[in-house]
Structure formats: structure tokens, C-alpha cells
Coordinates of C-alpha atoms in Angstrom, one line a residue:
M1 CA 0.0 0.0 0.0
K2 CA 2.8 2.4 0.9
N3 CA 4.6 1.7 -2.4
T4 CA 1.4 2.5 -4.3
I5 CA 1.0 5.8 -2.5
K6 CA 4.6 6.7 -3.2
F7 CA 4.1 5.9 -6.9
A8 CA 0.9 8.0 -7.0
N9 CA 2.8 10.9 -5.4
W10 CA 5.6 10.6 -8.0
L11 CA 3.0 10.8 -10.8
S12 CA 1.4 13.8 -9.3
R13 CA 4.6 15.8 -9.6
W14 CA 4.1 15.8 -13.4
N15 CA 1.6 18.4 -14.7
D16 CA 1.3 16.3 -17.8
W17 CA 2.7 13.1 -19.3
S18 CA 5.5 14.8 -21.2
G19 CA 8.1 13.7 -18.7
I20 CA 7.1 10.1 -18.7
M21 CA 7.0 10.2 -22.5
R22 CA 10.6 11.6 -22.6
I23 CA 11.8 8.8 -20.3
S24 CA 10.0 6.2 -22.5
I25 CA 11.5 7.6 -25.7
V26 CA 15.0 7.6 -24.2
T27 CA 14.6 4.0 -22.9
A28 CA 13.3 2.9 -26.3
L29 CA 16.2 4.6 -28.1
F30 CA 18.7 2.9 -25.7
V31 CA 17.2 -0.5 -26.4
I32 CA 17.3 0.1 -30.2
I33 CA 20.9 1.2 -30.0
V34 CA 21.9 -1.9 -28.0
V35 CA 20.1 -4.2 -30.5
L36 CA 21.7 -2.5 -33.5
F37 CA 25.1 -2.7 -31.8
G38 CA 24.7 -6.4 -31.2
L39 CA 23.7 -7.0 -34.8
K40 CA 26.7 -5.0 -36.1
K41 CA 28.9 -7.0 -33.7
R42 CA 27.7 -10.3 -35.0
K43 CA 28.3 -9.2 -38.7
F44 CA 31.8 -8.0 -37.7
W45 CA 32.7 -11.3 -36.1
S46 CA 31.2 -13.3 -39.0
K47 CA 33.2 -11.3 -41.5
L48 CA 36.3 -11.6 -39.3
S49 CA 35.8 -15.4 -39.0
N50 CA 35.5 -15.8 -42.7
N51 CA 38.8 -13.8 -43.2
F52 CA 40.6 -16.1 -40.7
S53 CA 39.3 -19.3 -42.3
Q54 CA 41.0 -18.5 -45.6
K55 CA 44.4 -18.0 -44.1
G56 CA 47.2 -20.5 -43.8
K57 CA 47.4 -24.2 -44.8
H58 CA 44.8 -25.4 -42.3
L59 CA 41.1 -24.5 -42.0
S60 CA 40.8 -22.1 -39.1
H61 CA 38.1 -21.5 -36.5
N62 CA 34.6 -20.4 -37.3
W63 CA 33.7 -17.9 -34.6
L64 CA 30.2 -17.2 -33.5
W65 CA 29.6 -14.1 -31.3
Y66 CA 27.5 -14.3 -28.1
D67 CA 26.2 -11.1 -26.4
L68 CA 25.6 -13.0 -23.2
F69 CA 26.6 -16.5 -22.1
T70 CA 23.9 -18.2 -20.2
T71 CA 26.3 -20.5 -18.2
P72 CA 29.6 -19.7 -16.5
T73 CA 32.1 -19.4 -19.3
Y74 CA 35.9 -19.0 -19.4
C75 CA 38.2 -17.7 -22.0
N76 CA 40.6 -20.5 -23.3
M77 CA 43.3 -17.9 -23.9
C78 CA 43.5 -15.8 -20.6
Q79 CA 41.4 -18.3 -18.6
S80 CA 39.3 -15.5 -17.0
V81 CA 35.5 -15.5 -16.6
I82 CA 33.7 -13.9 -19.6
V83 CA 30.1 -12.8 -19.9
S84 CA 30.2 -12.2 -23.7
G85 CA 32.6 -13.3 -26.4
A86 CA 33.0 -15.8 -29.2
C87 CA 32.9 -19.5 -29.5
C88 CA 34.2 -21.7 -32.4
I89 CA 31.3 -23.7 -33.7
Y90 CA 33.7 -26.4 -34.9
C91 CA 35.8 -27.2 -31.8
N92 CA 33.9 -25.4 -28.9
L93 CA 36.9 -23.1 -28.1
Y94 CA 35.9 -19.9 -26.3
T95 CA 37.5 -16.5 -26.2
D96 CA 36.8 -12.9 -25.3
E97 CA 37.2 -10.0 -27.8
K98 CA 40.7 -8.9 -26.8
C99 CA 42.1 -12.5 -27.0
L100 CA 40.5 -13.5 -30.4
K101 CA 43.5 -12.9 -32.7
K102 CA 45.9 -14.5 -30.3
A103 CA 43.7 -17.5 -29.6
D104 CA 43.1 -18.0 -33.4
K105 CA 46.8 -18.1 -33.9
I106 CA 47.8 -20.3 -31.0
F107 CA 45.0 -22.9 -30.9
R108 CA 44.4 -25.2 -33.9
C109 CA 40.9 -26.1 -34.8
K110 CA 40.0 -29.7 -35.4
H111 CA 41.3 -31.1 -38.7
I112 CA 38.5 -32.0 -41.1
C113 CA 40.7 -34.2 -43.3
D114 CA 44.0 -36.0 -43.3
I115 CA 46.9 -33.6 -43.4
H116 CA 49.9 -36.0 -43.3
G117 CA 50.1 -36.5 -47.0
A118 CA 51.2 -40.1 -46.7
S119 CA 51.1 -42.4 -49.6
T120 CA 48.1 -44.7 -49.7
S121 CA 50.5 -47.6 -50.1
D122 CA 51.9 -46.9 -46.7
T123 CA 50.5 -49.7 -44.5
T124 CA 51.4 -47.7 -41.3
F125 CA 49.2 -44.9 -42.6
L126 CA 46.3 -47.2 -43.5
K127 CA 46.2 -48.6 -39.9
R128 CA 46.9 -45.2 -38.2
N129 CA 44.4 -44.1 -35.6
W130 CA 43.2 -40.5 -35.3
E131 CA 44.4 -38.4 -32.4
H132 CA 42.1 -36.9 -29.8
K133 CA 41.5 -33.2 -30.1
W134 CA 41.3 -32.1 -26.5
I135 CA 39.8 -28.7 -25.7
K136 CA 40.1 -27.5 -22.1
G137 CA 37.2 -26.4 -19.9
N138 CA 33.6 -25.1 -20.4
L139 CA 32.2 -28.6 -20.0
K140 CA 28.6 -29.5 -19.2
L141 CA 27.8 -30.0 -15.5
K142 CA 28.2 -33.6 -14.3
S143 CA 30.3 -34.6 -17.3
N144 CA 31.6 -38.1 -16.8
C145 CA 35.4 -38.8 -16.8
F146 CA 35.9 -41.8 -19.1
I147 CA 39.1 -42.8 -17.2
C148 CA 37.9 -42.8 -13.5
H149 CA 34.1 -42.6 -14.3
E150 CA 33.5 -39.9 -11.8
D151 CA 30.7 -37.5 -12.9
D152 CA 32.4 -34.2 -11.8
C153 CA 34.4 -33.2 -14.8
G154 CA 34.3 -29.4 -15.2
S155 CA 32.8 -28.8 -11.8
N156 CA 35.6 -26.6 -10.5
P157 CA 34.9 -22.8 -10.9
T158 CA 37.9 -22.4 -13.2
L159 CA 38.9 -23.4 -16.7
S160 CA 39.5 -27.1 -15.9
D161 CA 39.4 -30.6 -17.4
Y162 CA 39.1 -31.6 -21.1
R163 CA 36.7 -32.7 -23.8
C164 CA 37.6 -34.3 -27.1
C165 CA 35.7 -32.5 -29.9
W166 CA 35.6 -35.8 -32.0
C167 CA 34.5 -38.5 -29.6
L168 CA 33.0 -36.1 -27.1
R169 CA 34.5 -37.9 -24.2
T170 CA 35.5 -35.8 -21.1
V171 CA 38.4 -36.4 -18.8
H172 CA 39.9 -34.9 -15.6
E173 CA 43.1 -33.0 -16.1
A174 CA 44.7 -35.2 -13.4
C175 CA 43.6 -38.4 -15.2
L176 CA 44.8 -37.0 -18.5
N177 CA 48.3 -36.6 -17.2
S178 CA 48.6 -39.7 -15.0
V179 CA 46.9 -42.5 -16.9
S180 CA 49.4 -45.4 -17.7
N181 CA 47.6 -46.6 -20.8
R182 CA 48.5 -43.7 -23.1
E183 CA 46.6 -45.2 -26.1
L184 CA 43.3 -44.2 -24.2
I185 CA 44.5 -40.5 -24.2
D186 CA 46.3 -40.4 -27.5
W187 CA 44.0 -42.2 -29.9
C188 CA 40.4 -41.4 -30.7
D189 CA 37.8 -43.9 -31.9
F190 CA 35.2 -41.1 -32.6
G191 CA 32.9 -42.3 -29.9
D192 CA 29.2 -43.1 -30.2
F193 CA 28.9 -41.5 -33.6
K194 CA 31.9 -43.2 -35.2
N195 CA 29.6 -44.8 -37.9
I196 CA 28.0 -41.5 -39.0
I197 CA 31.0 -39.1 -38.8
L198 CA 32.8 -38.3 -42.0
K199 CA 36.1 -39.5 -40.5
P200 CA 38.9 -37.1 -41.2
N201 CA 41.5 -39.8 -41.6
L202 CA 39.5 -41.1 -44.6
I203 CA 39.3 -37.8 -46.3
Q204 CA 42.0 -36.1 -48.3
K205 CA 42.2 -32.7 -50.0
K206 CA 42.3 -32.4 -53.7
S207 CA 44.4 -29.2 -53.5
Q208 CA 46.1 -27.0 -50.9
V209 CA 43.3 -24.4 -51.0
S210 CA 41.4 -23.9 -47.7
S211 CA 37.8 -24.8 -48.3
I212 CA 34.7 -26.1 -46.5
S213 CA 33.1 -27.4 -49.7
I214 CA 32.9 -31.2 -50.0
K215 CA 33.7 -31.0 -53.7
D216 CA 37.3 -30.1 -52.9
Y217 CA 37.9 -33.4 -51.0
K218 CA 38.1 -37.0 -51.9
V219 CA 37.7 -40.4 -50.0
N220 CA 40.7 -42.6 -49.5
S221 CA 39.2 -45.7 -51.0
D222 CA 42.2 -47.9 -50.0
I223 CA 41.3 -47.5 -46.3
L224 CA 37.6 -48.1 -47.0
N225 CA 38.5 -51.6 -48.2
S226 CA 39.4 -52.4 -44.6
S227 CA 36.9 -54.5 -42.6
D228 CA 37.0 -51.8 -39.9
Y229 CA 34.7 -49.6 -42.0
V230 CA 32.0 -52.1 -42.9
N231 CA 29.3 -50.3 -40.8
W232 CA 30.5 -46.8 -41.8
T233 CA 27.4 -44.8 -43.0
P234 CA 28.3 -41.1 -42.9
L235 CA 25.5 -38.7 -42.4
F236 CA 25.1 -35.5 -44.3
V237 CA 23.0 -32.8 -42.6
F238 CA 21.2 -30.4 -44.9
A239 CA 19.8 -27.3 -43.2
N240 CA 17.3 -24.8 -44.6
W241 CA 18.1 -21.6 -42.8
T242 CA 14.8 -20.0 -43.9
S243 CA 12.5 -22.6 -42.4
G244 CA 10.4 -21.6 -39.4
S245 CA 11.9 -18.7 -37.3
A246 CA 15.4 -19.3 -38.6
D247 CA 15.6 -22.2 -36.2
A248 CA 18.4 -23.8 -38.3
S249 CA 20.8 -21.0 -37.2
L250 CA 20.4 -22.1 -33.6
I251 CA 20.8 -25.9 -34.0
M252 CA 23.5 -26.0 -36.8
P253 CA 26.4 -25.1 -34.4
H254 CA 25.6 -28.3 -32.5
F255 CA 25.9 -30.4 -35.6
Y256 CA 29.2 -28.7 -36.5
R257 CA 30.6 -29.5 -33.1
I258 CA 29.6 -33.2 -33.1
L259 CA 30.2 -34.0 -36.8
N260 CA 32.8 -33.1 -39.4
P261 CA 32.0 -29.6 -40.7
L262 CA 32.2 -30.9 -44.2
Q263 CA 29.0 -33.0 -43.7
V264 CA 26.9 -30.0 -42.5
V265 CA 25.5 -28.2 -45.5
E266 CA 23.5 -25.0 -45.8
M267 CA 20.8 -25.6 -48.4
T268 CA 21.5 -23.7 -51.6
K269 CA 21.3 -25.1 -55.1
E270 CA 25.0 -25.3 -55.5
N271 CA 25.7 -26.9 -52.1
I272 CA 23.0 -29.5 -52.6
E273 CA 24.2 -30.4 -56.1
N274 CA 27.9 -30.6 -55.0
S275 CA 27.1 -32.8 -52.0
I276 CA 24.8 -35.3 -53.7
K277 CA 27.2 -35.5 -56.7
W278 CA 30.0 -36.3 -54.2
M279 CA 27.8 -39.0 -52.6
Q280 CA 27.1 -40.5 -56.1
D281 CA 30.8 -40.7 -56.9
Y282 CA 31.4 -43.0 -53.9
S283 CA 28.0 -44.8 -53.8
D284 CA 29.6 -48.0 -54.9
I285 CA 31.6 -48.3 -51.6
V286 CA 29.8 -46.1 -49.1
E287 CA 26.2 -46.1 -47.9
F288 CA 25.4 -42.5 -47.0
K289 CA 22.6 -41.1 -44.9
I290 CA 20.9 -37.7 -45.1
L291 CA 19.2 -35.6 -42.4
V292 CA 17.1 -32.8 -43.7
C293 CA 16.5 -29.9 -41.2
G294 CA 13.4 -28.1 -42.6
G295 CA 9.8 -28.5 -43.7
D296 CA 8.1 -30.4 -46.4
G297 CA 9.4 -28.1 -49.1
S298 CA 13.0 -28.7 -48.0
I299 CA 12.5 -32.5 -48.0
G300 CA 10.9 -32.3 -51.4
W301 CA 13.9 -30.3 -52.7
I302 CA 16.4 -33.0 -51.5
L303 CA 14.3 -35.9 -52.8
D304 CA 13.9 -34.3 -56.2
T305 CA 17.6 -33.8 -56.5
L306 CA 18.3 -37.4 -55.4
S307 CA 15.9 -38.7 -58.0
S308 CA 17.9 -36.9 -60.8
Y309 CA 21.0 -39.0 -60.0
E310 CA 21.8 -42.6 -60.7
F311 CA 23.6 -44.1 -57.8
K312 CA 26.0 -47.0 -58.4
K313 CA 25.0 -49.2 -55.5
F314 CA 23.8 -47.5 -52.4
R315 CA 21.0 -44.8 -52.5
P316 CA 21.1 -42.5 -49.5
A317 CA 18.4 -42.9 -46.9
V318 CA 16.7 -39.6 -45.8
G319 CA 15.6 -38.6 -42.3
I320 CA 13.9 -35.5 -41.1
L321 CA 14.4 -32.9 -38.4
P322 CA 11.2 -30.9 -38.8
L323 CA 11.5 -27.1 -38.6
G324 CA 8.7 -24.6 -39.1
T325 CA 5.0 -25.6 -39.5
G326 CA 4.7 -27.5 -42.8
N327 CA 5.7 -30.9 -41.6
D328 CA 3.1 -33.4 -42.8
L329 CA 5.6 -35.9 -44.0
S330 CA 7.6 -35.7 -40.8
R331 CA 4.4 -36.5 -38.8
T332 CA 3.5 -39.4 -41.1
L333 CA 7.0 -41.0 -40.6
N334 CA 7.0 -40.3 -36.8
W335 CA 9.8 -37.7 -36.8
G336 CA 7.5 -35.3 -35.0
Q337 CA 5.5 -32.2 -35.9
G338 CA 8.3 -29.6 -35.3
Y339 CA 11.5 -29.3 -33.4
I340 CA 11.4 -26.7 -30.6
G341 CA 14.7 -27.3 -29.0
D342 CA 13.3 -29.7 -26.4
V343 CA 15.5 -32.6 -27.5
D344 CA 19.3 -32.7 -27.3
I345 CA 21.0 -32.9 -30.8
E346 CA 23.0 -35.9 -29.6
D347 CA 19.8 -37.8 -28.8
I348 CA 18.5 -36.9 -32.3
L349 CA 21.6 -38.4 -33.9
H350 CA 21.1 -41.6 -31.8
E351 CA 17.6 -41.7 -33.2
V352 CA 19.0 -41.4 -36.8
I353 CA 21.3 -44.3 -36.2
R354 CA 18.5 -46.5 -34.9
A355 CA 15.9 -45.4 -37.4
E356 CA 14.2 -48.0 -39.5
H357 CA 14.3 -47.7 -43.3
V358 CA 10.9 -47.3 -44.9
K359 CA 10.3 -47.1 -48.7
L360 CA 8.3 -44.1 -49.9
D361 CA 6.3 -43.8 -53.1
R362 CA 6.4 -40.3 -54.7
F363 CA 4.3 -39.0 -57.6
K364 CA 6.2 -37.1 -60.3

């Protein structure tokens, strides 16, 4: 009651509403300036990230700017707490604005292909395992250490413990340095998603140009003849960034972190043609899968493109992550009526692996 009287007395000081209007206008202008500054900041970081990715022999980080982190976050460069900054959507490395250039130079992003340049006749190369790519800190709460099996990785209020950005395993810093079986720490088996990841040790560059387009890479077919890759069915994720309320822009970074960035494709005519042509080239030895993130129109686009190609042996199976509202086919095939962020992307990929193949009749 007292607060109501005070507010009424404050209002009575104004002879008219002009003062309140002035305050409202100033507040609205402040909000607009903050929003515009945030948008300009994102464009700046996106352009800066594209410039970095074209430099040097190796593909560099792909930075995404965050105005506000929703969980405690630490800069991998200076190890201080940060409330805003950038995260590499490929390897989950975090940095604040002042540390960006230094972090981009010192920390290597995960390699998307084999960079050793060994001859395919080299038997040591053919049997070679892939190395873990350990990134320090910023782990999920209650992450499980795959060495000691305690579920307190990353629980310290500092930049602590590690996560491999390929197999997604987490490990205590102490366990990482003290384990006697070094093969557990040195060699990565790509974890739960090993059969759907486009494994970098199977992929080679066609040239030395830095590129994220699949057409600039090739499969090392000599390795594929090994029995170790019988169940290898790499998944290509096609995302329509215009479906729904631009939901794809929110979920695609999760796919980039879990999979090889080469197999996450933004839906444009050129990108779709290049990716499906690449699948056709290796369809005699590899059985590919496709996950379409979009609505019925996006799925129809992919299916129409697939129907225009003759595959040598294996025709890619297509799954759906429904975005937007036009998802009749997704509902019919039990993929749901629309993704709203309520299911973890890792759980969705597990569903893709377990999904049953169903033949679909289409009218031309």
C-alpha cells in the first residue's frame, strides 16, 4: 500500500505526461541502439571469422559471437570469466574479444581431413588411428570422466578438465596426465557417432586451398576396403536456414561440433548439387545417410535432387528434423511435428542411427 502511495505521489509531480514520454523515448532509443550494436557486432565477427578461415594451410576456427553467455564461461586464452565473447562452432573453443586474434593463432581447430600427405600404399598410414583433439574447460555439468568414471568433470569454478571434440569424451586434467595406458589418451575412436561421422583420416584434400566445400575433397578408398569400416554410413545434414523462425541457425552449431563440418550443409542449389554428386561418386563403396532440417518443401527439394542422380549401388536414406510448421511428411513418418529445442542434438543423432528404413512412393 505504501509503495502504491509513493508511486501516486511521484506521478502527481508531473503536470502532464510529457516527462514520462521523454523517459519512455530515451529508454526505447537505448534498447534500439543496444540491439543494433549487437547485430553489427555479429556481422563483424562473422566477417572476421571468414577472413581467418582463408588464411594458412589449415582451415581455421569459425567464430560465433554471443552477447551474453547463459552459463559460467571461461576464455581459453586468458582463462578469465567472460560474460560475452565468441565460440568456435567447430571445436567449442571460447575467447573474449581482446584474445581473439591470439587464440586463433595459438589454438588449432580440429582437422577436417588427413593432413599428413602419406602415400596410400603406406601400411602404417592405413592402420593409423586418429588423435584426440582435447579442448580445455567449459564442460557440461556432471560430465563423466571416461578414465575414473566420476561425474564431476568441469565442476571446478575455473577453466578445468578436457573434452575431445571428436569422440565427445571428457576427462579430468589429473587423469589425462597420470593414466598409464597412453593409447586411451592419444588415440580417438570417434565415440558413439563413429559410424556416421565423416572421419577425417578417410578424407583427403584435392588441392592445398582452404575450403569447406565437400567437392574439394576425396575419399581414400584404400582405407575403405578395410573391414574396420563395414558399418560406416556417414550422415550429411542439410539445413534450410529460412524454415520456421530461422531455427536452423540455432541448431546447426551443435551439428558442427559433433560431426565433421564438411558434412553439415547449408541448403543452396550449388551446395546440394555438390554434396549429392559427391555421394554419387562414392556410392559403390559407401552407404550415405541424409538428415534434412526443414519442412516439407526442404525435403521435397532434396528428394527431387536425389531422383535426378543414378547411384552405383547405395542410394542415401533420408531422415527429417522438422522445422517450421509445414511438416506433414515428418508427422507421417513419426519424426515429430516440429523441433522446438526440447531434445538434445546428440539424442536426435542416436535416433537417426537406430531409425528403421521405410520405402516411400512419390508421384512425379
